[in-house]
Amino acid sequence: MTPAQAVDTPKLPACDFMPPAYDGPSREEVLDMRREFLSPALLTFYQNPVMIVNGHMQWLFDEKGERYLDMFAGIVTVSVGHCHPKVLDAVREQNERLQHTTTIYLHPNIAKFGKKLASTLPGDLGVTYFVNSGSDANDLAIMMSRLNTGAYDIIALRNAYHGTSPTTVGLTALNTWKYPMPQGFGIHHAVMPDQYHGPFGYDDPEAGAKYAADVQDVIRSTTPGKIAAFIAEPIQGVGGTVELPDGYLKPVYEYVRAAGGLCISDEVQTGFGRTGDNFWGFQNQGVMPDIVTMAKGMGNGTPLGAVVTRPDIAECMGQRLHFNTYGGNPVSMAQGLATLNVILDENIQGRAKEVGNYLIDGLNDLQSRHPSIGDVRGRGLMLGVEIVEDKKTKVPSATRCATVHERCKDLGVLIGKGGLNGNVLRIKPPMCITKEDCDFLCRVLDIAFTDAEKA
Ligand SMILES: Cc1ncc(COP(=O)(O)O)c(C=O)c1O
């Protein structure tokens, strides 16, 4: 019996996939091995961590064959569905031909993927450097900005997450991810444009411009006046699904360009149609970045990232050699290209919009009935539900969030959680989910919130 089939609990939507029987080490043995042999930095969700051994589209299965609806997609990484058959076929075929070569030889996959990727981006954003992760991509984007401008200073936003490598952890502005050591030399953080908690709310049509003014102030007061770049996520993901207000990036990009800087859009979470209205998150703000970084959903789970920019900016890389052993690997290129083909051929962006809007309606309805749902926000299938002590004070409730999160798991839904205060449910599923799955999620959340609010 799956968790969601227990008496009086909503029934999981049907699924015709049967995972093979699991015959590996037990959950307890794996937990013990992790404790003994793996870094204590590794985090697990849930009081009793779940072990996941199979996946099929929007479904995950534990070692006992119990099925869960995946509402977090790894961490916003499985874009078109776990083990999507077309992606699997492409990878299987490439694995049997050639698993590894580097860019010192020609290979069709990297060339075809670069060309296809360029077709999804506007303007002259058409030159790609493939890497292995989002941190890699942001590292490279920062280096290219500094090389191009001859300036060093970078502006990022508070509450941002751009990775954990030595450079990107300096861009990241969430204390939970920062070890106490020197980092972020030359990086300055502007105010987080948070319309829920900040001084300029959802009811202020000028909020975008008002928050943007802080970027100009940071340039004036903390840099030599010339900067290398500004970097932002169109919707802050790890920070708890905080969307940049309408009208924010236009003035920010003007201030940055006036100071000689380049504009970088970190699309690691928001790219590839996830926000529904547009293929890329920056398009929701009507701006044109100079550099776009991407990873996660790009590879449907394979370690894959990229930096895309204009030819005139990319040119600076030609003055030296730059090499990445696995960047452009033929198997990850096959997986990325097959994923992109599915996204385009199966209108995944349109689906993210339609199903996402349907889910937002369901979440808004829950908000109207539950005193602890302070805010429902996001776009497409990148949504957040902020949990508070009460709606007037907006005091964050990490405890209630943890209770709801745990209960959702017991009822058959794996969902994300985050935000600096640990009080935001993050809903970012594989984009193949259906409206029926959304109905199921909302029923589960209703039960979980009702219980948490009684406690
Ligand atoms: C917006 C954003 N940028 C960069 C990264 C870093 O990506 P990676 O973990 O692949 O290094 C993440 C990871 O969560 C992210 O959400």
mmCIF file of N, CA, C and O in Angstrom, residues 137-227:
data_model
loop_
_atom_site.group_PDB
_atom_site.id
_atom_site.type_symbol
_atom_site.label_atom_id
_atom_site.label_comp_id
_atom_site.label_asym_id
_atom_site.label_seq_id
_atom_site.Cartn_x
_atom_site.Cartn_y
_atom_site.Cartn_z
ATOM 1 N N ALA A 137 28.853 27.426 -14.530
ATOM 2 C CA ALA A 137 28.370 28.402 -15.519
ATOM 3 C C ALA A 137 28.504 29.819 -14.958
ATOM 4 O O ALA A 137 28.975 30.735 -15.654
ATOM 5 N N ASN A 138 28.115 29.997 -13.696
ATOM 6 C CA ASN A 138 28.206 31.347 -13.118
ATOM 7 C C ASN A 138 29.654 31.787 -12.917
ATOM 8 O O ASN A 138 29.986 32.957 -13.133
ATOM 9 N N ASP A 139 30.519 30.843 -12.521
ATOM 10 C CA ASP A 139 31.950 31.163 -12.420
ATOM 11 C C ASP A 139 32.468 31.745 -13.735
ATOM 12 O O ASP A 139 33.164 32.756 -13.768
ATOM 13 N N LEU A 140 32.133 31.032 -14.810
ATOM 14 C CA LEU A 140 32.638 31.426 -16.122
ATOM 15 C C LEU A 140 32.044 32.772 -16.562
ATOM 16 O O LEU A 140 32.745 33.623 -17.133
ATOM 17 N N ALA A 141 30.760 32.963 -16.274
ATOM 18 C CA ALA A 141 30.109 34.227 -16.651
ATOM 19 C C ALA A 141 30.780 35.406 -15.934
ATOM 20 O O ALA A 141 30.991 36.472 -16.525
ATOM 21 N N ILE A 142 31.133 35.196 -14.662
ATOM 22 C CA ILE A 142 31.793 36.277 -13.901
ATOM 23 C C ILE A 142 33.180 36.547 -14.501
ATOM 24 O O ILE A 142 33.579 37.702 -14.713
ATOM 25 N N MET A 143 33.895 35.459 -14.816
ATOM 26 C CA MET A 143 35.228 35.644 -15.389
ATOM 27 C C MET A 143 35.141 36.400 -16.728
ATOM 28 O O MET A 143 35.912 37.339 -16.985
ATOM 29 N N MET A 144 34.176 36.007 -17.560
ATOM 30 C CA MET A 144 34.037 36.667 -18.865
ATOM 31 C C MET A 144 33.680 38.145 -18.702
ATOM 32 O O MET A 144 34.152 38.994 -19.457
ATOM 33 N N SER A 145 32.848 38.447 -17.727
ATOM 34 C CA SER A 145 32.476 39.863 -17.508
ATOM 35 C C SER A 145 33.698 40.670 -17.113
ATOM 36 O O SER A 145 33.882 41.797 -17.579
ATOM 37 N N ARG A 146 34.506 40.095 -16.233
ATOM 38 C CA ARG A 146 35.705 40.829 -15.781
ATOM 39 C C ARG A 146 36.690 40.997 -16.929
ATOM 40 O O ARG A 146 37.278 42.082 -17.110
ATOM 41 N N LEU A 147 36.857 39.944 -17.725
ATOM 42 C CA LEU A 147 37.772 40.029 -18.867
ATOM 43 C C LEU A 147 37.316 41.080 -19.863
ATOM 44 O O LEU A 147 38.112 41.837 -20.416
ATOM 45 N N ASN A 148 36.010 41.112 -20.119
ATOM 46 C CA ASN A 148 35.466 42.007 -21.124
ATOM 47 C C ASN A 148 35.504 43.462 -20.731
ATOM 48 O O ASN A 148 35.739 44.333 -21.566
ATOM 49 N N THR A 149 35.218 43.723 -19.476
ATOM 50 C CA THR A 149 35.060 45.121 -19.064
ATOM 51 C C THR A 149 36.346 45.705 -18.497
ATOM 52 O O THR A 149 36.470 46.923 -18.379
ATOM 53 N N GLY A 150 37.239 44.810 -18.050
ATOM 54 C CA GLY A 150 38.430 45.314 -17.369
ATOM 55 C C GLY A 150 38.095 45.805 -15.968
ATOM 56 O O GLY A 150 38.954 46.325 -15.254
ATOM 57 N N ALA A 151 36.850 45.657 -15.572
ATOM 58 C CA ALA A 151 36.439 46.041 -14.214
ATOM 59 C C ALA A 151 36.309 44.774 -13.376
ATOM 60 O O ALA A 151 36.330 43.653 -13.912
ATOM 61 N N TYR A 152 36.185 44.944 -12.067
ATOM 62 C CA TYR A 152 36.194 43.770 -11.202
ATOM 63 C C TYR A 152 34.904 43.601 -10.399
ATOM 64 O O TYR A 152 34.490 42.492 -10.088
ATOM 65 N N ASP A 153 34.258 44.716 -10.095
ATOM 66 C CA ASP A 153 33.127 44.656 -9.157
ATOM 67 C C ASP A 153 31.875 44.051 -9.792
ATOM 68 O O ASP A 153 31.569 44.296 -10.960
ATOM 69 N N ILE A 154 31.175 43.298 -8.958
ATOM 70 C CA ILE A 154 29.963 42.601 -9.400
ATOM 71 C C ILE A 154 28.844 42.964 -8.425
ATOM 72 O O ILE A 154 29.057 43.002 -7.218
ATOM 73 N N ILE A 155 27.656 43.185 -8.969
ATOM 74 C CA ILE A 155 26.495 43.403 -8.098
ATOM 75 C C ILE A 155 25.601 42.166 -8.186
ATOM 76 O O ILE A 155 25.242 41.721 -9.285
ATOM 77 N N ALA A 156 25.252 41.621 -7.038
ATOM 78 C CA ALA A 156 24.266 40.533 -6.958
ATOM 79 C C ALA A 156 23.183 40.983 -5.982
ATOM 80 O O ALA A 156 23.234 42.102 -5.467
ATOM 81 N N LEU A 157 22.212 40.124 -5.746
ATOM 82 C CA LEU A 157 21.122 40.510 -4.848
ATOM 83 C C LEU A 157 21.164 39.720 -3.553
ATOM 84 O O LEU A 157 21.528 38.539 -3.547
ATOM 85 N N ARG A 158 20.739 40.344 -2.472
ATOM 86 C CA ARG A 158 20.568 39.597 -1.219
ATOM 87 C C ARG A 158 19.499 38.537 -1.445
ATOM 88 O O ARG A 158 18.579 38.734 -2.239
ATOM 89 N N ASN A 159 19.642 37.441 -0.756
ATOM 90 C CA ASN A 159 18.708 36.311 -0.859
ATOM 91 C C ASN A 159 18.938 35.494 -2.150
ATOM 92 O O ASN A 159 18.172 34.590 -2.455
ATOM 93 N N ALA A 160 20.013 35.829 -2.889
ATOM 94 C CA ALA A 160 20.290 35.089 -4.124
ATOM 95 C C ALA A 160 20.982 33.768 -3.821
ATOM 96 O O ALA A 160 21.622 33.608 -2.781
ATOM 97 N N TYR A 161 20.854 32.820 -4.752
ATOM 98 C CA TYR A 161 21.664 31.598 -4.724
ATOM 99 C C TYR A 161 22.229 31.416 -6.128
ATOM 100 O O TYR A 161 21.474 31.286 -7.099
ATOM 101 N N HIS A 162 23.567 31.432 -6.224
ATOM 102 C CA HIS A 162 24.202 31.248 -7.533
ATOM 103 C C HIS A 162 25.201 30.104 -7.519
ATOM 104 O O HIS A 162 25.958 29.941 -8.474
ATOM 105 N N GLY A 163 25.257 29.334 -6.427
ATOM 106 C CA GLY A 163 26.168 28.200 -6.368
ATOM 107 C C GLY A 163 27.030 28.249 -5.125
ATOM 108 O O GLY A 163 26.904 29.164 -4.285
ATOM 109 N N THR A 164 27.928 27.240 -5.016
ATOM 110 C CA THR A 164 28.755 27.142 -3.802
ATOM 111 C C THR A 164 30.248 27.012 -4.109
ATOM 112 O O THR A 164 31.034 26.686 -3.225
ATOM 113 N N SER A 165 30.646 27.234 -5.353
ATOM 114 C CA SER A 165 32.086 27.239 -5.661
ATOM 115 C C SER A 165 32.695 28.501 -5.025
ATOM 116 O O SER A 165 31.956 29.408 -4.625
ATOM 117 N N PRO A 166 34.033 28.563 -4.943
ATOM 118 C CA PRO A 166 34.625 29.730 -4.264
ATOM 119 C C PRO A 166 34.138 31.088 -4.799
ATOM 120 O O PRO A 166 33.913 32.013 -4.020
ATOM 121 N N THR A 167 33.946 31.222 -6.105
ATOM 122 C CA THR A 167 33.439 32.511 -6.607
ATOM 123 C C THR A 167 31.937 32.642 -6.361
ATOM 124 O O THR A 167 31.461 33.667 -5.875
ATOM 125 N N THR A 168 31.192 31.581 -6.695
ATOM 126 C CA THR A 168 29.728 31.747 -6.653
ATOM 127 C C THR A 168 29.181 31.826 -5.234
ATOM 128 O O THR A 168 28.128 32.414 -5.020
ATOM 129 N N VAL A 169 29.900 31.248 -4.265
ATOM 130 C CA VAL A 169 29.389 31.367 -2.893
ATOM 131 C C VAL A 169 29.465 32.827 -2.443
ATOM 132 O O VAL A 169 28.696 33.266 -1.580
ATOM 133 N N GLY A 170 30.358 33.584 -3.071
ATOM 134 C CA GLY A 170 30.414 35.020 -2.795
ATOM 135 C C GLY A 170 29.223 35.746 -3.396
ATOM 136 O O GLY A 170 28.790 36.781 -2.877
ATOM 137 N N LEU A 171 28.662 35.212 -4.491
ATOM 138 C CA LEU A 171 27.462 35.818 -5.080
ATOM 139 C C LEU A 171 26.226 35.445 -4.270
ATOM 140 O O LEU A 171 25.281 36.224 -4.133
ATOM 141 N N THR A 172 26.238 34.193 -3.784
ATOM 142 C CA THR A 172 25.107 33.691 -2.994
ATOM 143 C C THR A 172 24.976 34.541 -1.731
ATOM 144 O O THR A 172 25.973 34.874 -1.094
ATOM 145 N N ALA A 173 23.746 34.892 -1.384
ATOM 146 C CA ALA A 173 23.559 35.778 -0.222
ATOM 147 C C ALA A 173 22.520 35.198 0.731
ATOM 148 O O ALA A 173 21.463 35.777 0.987
ATOM 149 N N LEU A 174 22.826 33.998 1.202
ATOM 150 C CA LEU A 174 21.990 33.305 2.191
ATOM 151 C C LEU A 174 22.969 32.700 3.188
ATOM 152 O O LEU A 174 23.808 31.875 2.812
ATOM 153 N N ASN A 175 22.886 33.108 4.452
ATOM 154 C CA ASN A 175 23.944 32.714 5.398
ATOM 155 C C ASN A 175 24.060 31.202 5.566
ATOM 156 O O ASN A 175 25.126 30.681 5.881
ATOM 157 N N THR A 176 22.957 30.474 5.328
ATOM 158 C CA THR A 176 22.977 29.014 5.516
ATOM 159 C C THR A 176 23.978 28.316 4.599
ATOM 160 O O THR A 176 24.374 27.185 4.855
ATOM 161 N N TRP A 177 24.358 28.972 3.520
ATOM 162 C CA TRP A 177 25.260 28.347 2.539
ATOM 163 C C TRP A 177 26.670 28.898 2.607
ATOM 164 O O TRP A 177 27.511 28.552 1.783
ATOM 165 N N LYS A 178 26.927 29.788 3.568
ATOM 166 C CA LYS A 178 28.232 30.459 3.583
ATOM 167 C C LYS A 178 29.063 29.979 4.755
ATOM 168 O O LYS A 178 28.659 30.187 5.910
ATOM 169 N N TYR A 179 30.194 29.357 4.482
ATOM 170 C CA TYR A 179 31.124 29.003 5.552
ATOM 171 C C TYR A 179 31.830 30.276 6.021
ATOM 172 O O TYR A 179 32.012 31.218 5.230
ATOM 173 N N PRO A 180 32.225 30.275 7.310
ATOM 174 C CA PRO A 180 32.870 31.492 7.815
ATOM 175 C C PRO A 180 34.305 31.600 7.340
ATOM 176 O O PRO A 180 35.245 31.175 8.023
ATOM 177 N N MET A 181 34.481 32.099 6.156
ATOM 178 C CA MET A 181 35.818 32.307 5.590
ATOM 179 C C MET A 181 35.732 33.415 4.546
ATOM 180 O O MET A 181 34.637 33.715 4.076
ATOM 181 N N PRO A 182 36.883 34.006 4.182
ATOM 182 C CA PRO A 182 36.820 35.121 3.223
ATOM 183 C C PRO A 182 36.218 34.676 1.890
ATOM 184 O O PRO A 182 36.505 33.588 1.411
ATOM 185 N N GLN A 183 35.384 35.496 1.346
ATOM 186 C CA GLN A 183 34.723 35.153 0.078
ATOM 187 C C GLN A 183 34.140 36.412 -0.541
ATOM 188 O O GLN A 183 33.937 37.405 0.147
ATOM 189 N N GLY A 184 33.887 36.342 -1.826
ATOM 190 C CA GLY A 184 33.125 37.408 -2.463
ATOM 191 C C GLY A 184 33.858 38.723 -2.607
ATOM 192 O O GLY A 184 33.225 39.783 -2.591
ATOM 193 N N PHE A 185 35.195 38.665 -2.797
ATOM 194 C CA PHE A 185 35.934 39.908 -2.965
ATOM 195 C C PHE A 185 35.425 40.630 -4.216
ATOM 196 O O PHE A 185 35.334 40.041 -5.295
ATOM 197 N N GLY A 186 35.057 41.872 -4.073
ATOM 198 C CA GLY A 186 34.555 42.649 -5.220
ATOM 199 C C GLY A 186 33.070 42.448 -5.492
ATOM 200 O O GLY A 186 32.538 42.998 -6.451
ATOM 201 N N ILE A 187 32.401 41.650 -4.664
ATOM 202 C CA ILE A 187 30.966 41.412 -4.892
ATOM 203 C C ILE A 187 30.157 42.225 -3.881
ATOM 204 O O ILE A 187 30.470 42.246 -2.684
ATOM 205 N N HIS A 188 29.129 42.903 -4.366
ATOM 206 C CA HIS A 188 28.292 43.748 -3.502
ATOM 207 C C HIS A 188 26.847 43.305 -3.679
ATOM 208 O O HIS A 188 26.418 42.996 -4.788
ATOM 209 N N HIS A 189 26.104 43.298 -2.587
ATOM 210 C CA HIS A 189 24.719 42.815 -2.651
ATOM 211 C C HIS A 189 23.715 43.952 -2.486
ATOM 212 O O HIS A 189 23.726 44.658 -1.479
ATOM 213 N N ALA A 190 22.860 44.087 -3.487
ATOM 214 C CA ALA A 190 21.795 45.097 -3.408
ATOM 215 C C ALA A 190 20.589 44.491 -2.687
ATOM 216 O O ALA A 190 20.512 43.276 -2.475
ATOM 217 N N VAL A 191 19.665 45.365 -2.368
ATOM 218 C CA VAL A 191 18.457 44.949 -1.624
ATOM 219 C C VAL A 191 17.659 43.914 -2.405
ATOM 220 O O VAL A 191 17.527 43.993 -3.621
ATOM 221 N N MET A 192 17.140 42.949 -1.663
ATOM 222 C CA MET A 192 16.291 41.911 -2.257
ATOM 223 C C MET A 192 14.910 42.529 -2.524
ATOM 224 O O MET A 192 14.285 43.066 -1.602
ATOM 225 N N PRO A 193 14.473 42.503 -3.774
ATOM 226 C CA PRO A 193 13.195 43.165 -4.069
ATOM 227 C C PRO A 193 12.002 42.276 -3.708
ATOM 228 O O PRO A 193 11.351 41.705 -4.575
ATOM 229 N N ASP A 194 11.723 42.198 -2.411
ATOM 230 C CA ASP A 194 10.708 41.276 -1.898
ATOM 231 C C ASP A 194 9.402 42.029 -1.624
ATOM 232 O O ASP A 194 9.289 42.758 -0.638
ATOM 233 N N GLN A 195 8.431 41.824 -2.497
ATOM 234 C CA GLN A 195 7.182 42.581 -2.356
ATOM 235 C C GLN A 195 6.296 42.081 -1.211
ATOM 236 O O GLN A 195 5.368 42.772 -0.810
ATOM 237 N N TYR A 196 6.564 40.891 -0.693
ATOM 238 C CA TYR A 196 5.741 40.384 0.412
ATOM 239 C C TYR A 196 6.195 40.991 1.744
ATOM 240 O O TYR A 196 5.383 41.485 2.515
ATOM 241 N N HIS A 197 7.517 40.966 2.005
ATOM 242 C CA HIS A 197 8.001 41.476 3.288
ATOM 243 C C HIS A 197 8.575 42.893 3.191
ATOM 244 O O HIS A 197 8.698 43.581 4.199
ATOM 245 N N GLY A 198 8.993 43.293 2.004
ATOM 246 C CA GLY A 198 9.742 44.541 1.859
ATOM 247 C C GLY A 198 8.862 45.780 1.928
ATOM 248 O O GLY A 198 7.634 45.695 2.018
ATOM 249 N N PRO A 199 9.499 46.961 1.864
ATOM 250 C CA PRO A 199 8.748 48.219 2.027
ATOM 251 C C PRO A 199 7.799 48.528 0.861
ATOM 252 O O PRO A 199 6.831 49.261 1.038
ATOM 253 N N PHE A 200 8.073 47.997 -0.325
ATOM 254 C CA PHE A 200 7.211 48.292 -1.485
ATOM 255 C C PHE A 200 6.471 47.002 -1.860
ATOM 256 O O PHE A 200 7.065 46.041 -2.351
ATOM 257 N N GLY A 201 5.173 47.003 -1.596
ATOM 258 C CA GLY A 201 4.388 45.768 -1.671
ATOM 259 C C GLY A 201 3.782 45.496 -3.036
ATOM 260 O O GLY A 201 4.000 46.223 -4.006
ATOM 261 N N TYR A 202 2.962 44.436 -3.080
ATOM 262 C CA TYR A 202 2.296 44.046 -4.335
ATOM 263 C C TYR A 202 1.339 45.140 -4.818
ATOM 264 O O TYR A 202 1.003 45.208 -5.991
ATOM 265 N N ASP A 203 0.891 45.986 -3.891
ATOM 266 C CA ASP A 203 -0.074 47.021 -4.280
ATOM 267 C C ASP A 203 0.606 48.290 -4.799
ATOM 268 O O ASP A 203 -0.051 49.267 -5.135
ATOM 269 N N ASP A 204 1.937 48.270 -4.874
ATOM 270 C CA ASP A 204 2.655 49.460 -5.320
ATOM 271 C C ASP A 204 3.110 49.272 -6.771
ATOM 272 O O ASP A 204 4.050 48.526 -7.047
ATOM 273 N N PRO A 205 2.456 49.962 -7.726
ATOM 274 C CA PRO A 205 2.815 49.753 -9.137
ATOM 275 C C PRO A 205 4.243 50.216 -9.465
ATOM 276 O O PRO A 205 4.811 49.819 -10.479
ATOM 277 N N GLU A 206 4.816 51.036 -8.597
ATOM 278 C CA GLU A 206 6.189 51.522 -8.826
ATOM 279 C C GLU A 206 7.236 50.695 -8.079
ATOM 280 O O GLU A 206 8.414 51.075 -8.032
ATOM 281 N N ALA A 207 6.805 49.585 -7.476
ATOM 282 C CA ALA A 207 7.727 48.808 -6.623
ATOM 283 C C ALA A 207 9.004 48.425 -7.379
ATOM 284 O O ALA A 207 10.114 48.550 -6.830
ATOM 285 N N GLY A 208 8.866 47.979 -8.629
ATOM 286 C CA GLY A 208 10.037 47.547 -9.397
ATOM 287 C C GLY A 208 11.082 48.649 -9.472
ATOM 288 O O GLY A 208 12.259 48.443 -9.141
ATOM 289 N N ALA A 209 10.655 49.839 -9.882
ATOM 290 C CA ALA A 209 11.588 50.970 -10.026
ATOM 291 C C ALA A 209 12.168 51.377 -8.679
ATOM 292 O O ALA A 209 13.357 51.739 -8.578
ATOM 293 N N LYS A 210 11.340 51.301 -7.625
ATOM 294 C CA LYS A 210 11.826 51.719 -6.297
ATOM 295 C C LYS A 210 12.909 50.769 -5.784
ATOM 296 O O LYS A 210 13.920 51.212 -5.240
ATOM 297 N N TYR A 211 12.700 49.471 -5.950
ATOM 298 C CA TYR A 211 13.743 48.526 -5.527
ATOM 299 C C TYR A 211 14.988 48.666 -6.417
ATOM 300 O O TYR A 211 16.113 48.539 -5.953
ATOM 301 N N ALA A 212 14.767 48.933 -7.706
ATOM 302 C CA ALA A 212 15.891 49.051 -8.641
ATOM 303 C C ALA A 212 16.847 50.180 -8.237
ATOM 304 O O ALA A 212 18.059 50.097 -8.449
ATOM 305 N N ALA A 213 16.292 51.223 -7.631
ATOM 306 C CA ALA A 213 17.118 52.386 -7.265
ATOM 307 C C ALA A 213 18.270 51.979 -6.354
ATOM 308 O O ALA A 213 19.340 52.606 -6.355
ATOM 309 N N ASP A 214 18.070 50.905 -5.569
ATOM 310 C CA ASP A 214 19.141 50.486 -4.657
ATOM 311 C C ASP A 214 20.375 50.004 -5.419
ATOM 312 O O ASP A 214 21.502 50.157 -4.938
ATOM 313 N N VAL A 215 20.163 49.438 -6.609
ATOM 314 C CA VAL A 215 21.320 48.968 -7.394
ATOM 315 C C VAL A 215 22.171 50.168 -7.788
ATOM 316 O O VAL A 215 23.408 50.138 -7.685
ATOM 317 N N GLN A 216 21.515 51.242 -8.179
ATOM 318 C CA GLN A 216 22.271 52.454 -8.531
ATOM 319 C C GLN A 216 23.042 52.983 -7.310
ATOM 320 O O GLN A 216 24.204 53.386 -7.408
ATOM 321 N N ASP A 217 22.371 52.909 -6.177
ATOM 322 C CA ASP A 217 22.996 53.386 -4.950
ATOM 323 C C ASP A 217 24.216 52.534 -4.590
ATOM 324 O O ASP A 217 25.262 53.062 -4.190
ATOM 325 N N VAL A 218 24.088 51.220 -4.750
ATOM 326 C CA VAL A 218 25.214 50.321 -4.450
ATOM 327 C C VAL A 218 26.377 50.614 -5.398
ATOM 328 O O VAL A 218 27.540 50.665 -4.975
ATOM 329 N N ILE A 219 26.075 50.836 -6.673
ATOM 330 C CA ILE A 219 27.152 51.148 -7.634
ATOM 331 C C ILE A 219 27.875 52.422 -7.204
ATOM 332 O O ILE A 219 29.102 52.481 -7.135
ATOM 333 N N ARG A 220 27.070 53.428 -6.862
ATOM 334 C CA ARG A 220 27.662 54.721 -6.482
ATOM 335 C C ARG A 220 28.476 54.642 -5.205
ATOM 336 O O ARG A 220 29.521 55.258 -5.077
ATOM 337 N N SER A 221 27.934 53.890 -4.232
ATOM 338 C CA SER A 221 28.547 53.978 -2.894
ATOM 339 C C SER A 221 29.582 52.908 -2.609
ATOM 340 O O SER A 221 30.431 53.107 -1.748
ATOM 341 N N THR A 222 29.531 51.767 -3.299
ATOM 342 C CA THR A 222 30.449 50.688 -2.894
ATOM 343 C C THR A 222 31.419 50.250 -3.988
ATOM 344 O O THR A 222 32.210 49.341 -3.771
ATOM 345 N N THR A 223 31.346 50.843 -5.181
ATOM 346 C CA THR A 223 32.257 50.443 -6.263
ATOM 347 C C THR A 223 33.015 51.665 -6.771
ATOM 348 O O THR A 223 32.632 52.807 -6.456
ATOM 349 N N PRO A 224 34.026 51.439 -7.626
ATOM 350 C CA PRO A 224 34.743 52.613 -8.186
ATOM 351 C C PRO A 224 33.902 53.350 -9.231
ATOM 352 O O PRO A 224 34.394 54.274 -9.882
ATOM 353 N N GLY A 225 32.650 52.926 -9.423
ATOM 354 C CA GLY A 225 31.808 53.596 -10.423
ATOM 355 C C GLY A 225 31.750 52.814 -11.723
ATOM 356 O O GLY A 225 30.816 52.939 -12.495
ATOM 357 N N LYS A 226 32.771 52.006 -11.953
ATOM 358 C CA LYS A 226 32.784 51.105 -13.126
ATOM 359 C C LYS A 226 32.633 49.695 -12.570
ATOM 360 O O LYS A 226 33.345 49.317 -11.621
ATOM 361 N N ILE A 227 31.741 48.929 -13.154
ATOM 362 C CA ILE A 227 31.562 47.563 -12.652
ATOM 363 C C ILE A 227 31.688 46.561 -13.799
ATOM 364 O O ILE A 227 31.587 46.917 -14.984
#
